[in-house]
């Protein structure tokens, strides 16, 4: 993002401290440039209240002085505004992208925030190999190939890949596995791959299968089905019954994909559908996504916003943030009058250089799809509301158990994982008032020294102490502003006492502590909850015990995942540490090509030279290291 200029208005203007927000904004607007950019409104403590974008900063900001034309949410925001910052950008599109990035980073109180904004997977047919690979892919499109998607539902992407394997017998293995097969894998035996790794299919026939798969993903399903039927009938006439049976199964797989994904909306094969519903100031936007006549998934989104936010402004902000890093389809259907979204339509058209229409259907099939999306949004928000109520009830029960007089806003749960003291990892899982907050999870690679004192052995007590020292010392020294109300430890009385000492050391006794250990014979439901002066056996059917178990199990899952990841990385790292010039990228290339470290060690120089991404001199160094 090219940010030409950043000015803090209050640093350059002598604004009287007793001015109202409306007067401050009117005063500041006179100094703003007539250029595109992003503006930030802040309260008297410098906390960002709102982030917005503008084609013309001066004209946009002056609009905030007409309170009668603003929603209640923006009127409240203006009353709190004491300072403003602004960024000047080259274009309106840069302003949109910068606004979305800043909202994600700062999460201002008065912005509508799309919380579930992770990238969606694509189906990639890789072009970097003579036998292209079929795979699910996330992230920037760095690999040469054909991308189909995005699939809003990862399960739909997984189902489609399996069906494509059955229908077109395409490989899905990595290049490292592919290059080191001496016999076909299980996927060949269960008729989900044609075995190109061992030359059971020649390059031209495999390319034909790839081309058919691409046509199918582009929506040419009838032609593919007709072609496979013709081949099946020909095989049957020639009494090649096994081949005819295989083709029959492939046709069945094609039909399954069609049945599972296909939708028929006249003249609209590529379309996104969004419907918003509000209940008790909570909103849900349900999306349905279609590409090439196929359903690429449905998803409910729950934006974060002020209670006074209205459906038009929520959906408007959602569309900007959702499409900030995605291509738009030719048409977007919504359940609100499209006259309110002309500016959104204009900016999205500029961003994607593709004409997109935002419409509210009034009749026909399109209206039926909108009504169905509305029904899903309504049911989703009801379910979310019920889930939140149960979560809040559990937090209230936890408050009573720990004798906390205020609402619990943040619970941190700690666990660790290791293999005989090696690759030790500690983790922190966080739950807030909205449920589990995965964006705040943290991993701690256990260090084998504390205060420069080497540790000869590492156990659970040591790991728990180190993790909590690293976390709580930052809170004590004000390096981190967010502090938990409650800490939950996976462990018994010993772990409890270790953490209690750390809390007392940093004078953080206001943070309540409990640990949970397995009961007799380590049976679930008979856990013991340890508090400072007592141990408690909660009823197996107690909702509070179920809540604590869920949090503990999530920490345990995250700890094991983190440990496995570190163990895998250390395995690769330890082999190549002594070879100069072999970094993470080259380690990955070697492993992808050969599949295992043992095969790298035993590879001949000519076999190593097949890796074109590593200089020959470095490949000679690797060969010399293992064979010298």
mmCIF file of N, CA, C and O in Angstrom, residues 74 209 308 311 411 458:
data_model
loop_
_atom_site.group_PDB
_atom_site.id
_atom_site.type_symbol
_atom_site.label_atom_id
_atom_site.label_comp_id
_atom_site.label_asym_id
_atom_site.label_seq_id
_atom_site.Cartn_x
_atom_site.Cartn_y
_atom_site.Cartn_z
ATOM 1 N N UNK A 74 -23.214 6.851 14.426
ATOM 2 C CA UNK A 74 -22.231 7.870 14.044
ATOM 3 C C UNK A 74 -22.393 9.139 14.882
ATOM 4 O O UNK A 74 -21.404 9.830 15.161
ATOM 5 N N UNK A 209 -7.163 -35.998 -19.562
ATOM 6 C CA UNK A 209 -7.949 -36.033 -18.316
ATOM 7 C C UNK A 209 -7.934 -34.673 -17.616
ATOM 8 O O UNK A 209 -8.956 -34.229 -17.088
ATOM 9 N N UNK A 308 -26.324 0.065 18.024
ATOM 10 C CA UNK A 308 -27.186 0.977 17.264
ATOM 11 C C UNK A 308 -26.963 0.881 15.753
ATOM 12 O O UNK A 308 -27.582 1.623 14.993
ATOM 13 N N UNK A 311 -28.979 -2.189 9.449
ATOM 14 C CA UNK A 311 -28.665 -3.239 8.481
ATOM 15 C C UNK A 311 -27.973 -2.728 7.219
ATOM 16 O O UNK A 311 -27.074 -3.383 6.684
ATOM 17 N N UNK A 411 -10.719 -15.205 29.523
ATOM 18 C CA UNK A 411 -10.208 -16.384 30.223
ATOM 19 C C UNK A 411 -9.039 -16.915 29.393
ATOM 20 O O UNK A 411 -9.142 -17.065 28.168
ATOM 21 N N UNK A 458 13.758 -30.872 31.830
ATOM 22 C CA UNK A 458 12.530 -30.108 31.649
ATOM 23 C C UNK A 458 11.342 -30.996 32.007
ATOM 24 O O UNK A 458 11.235 -32.116 31.518
#
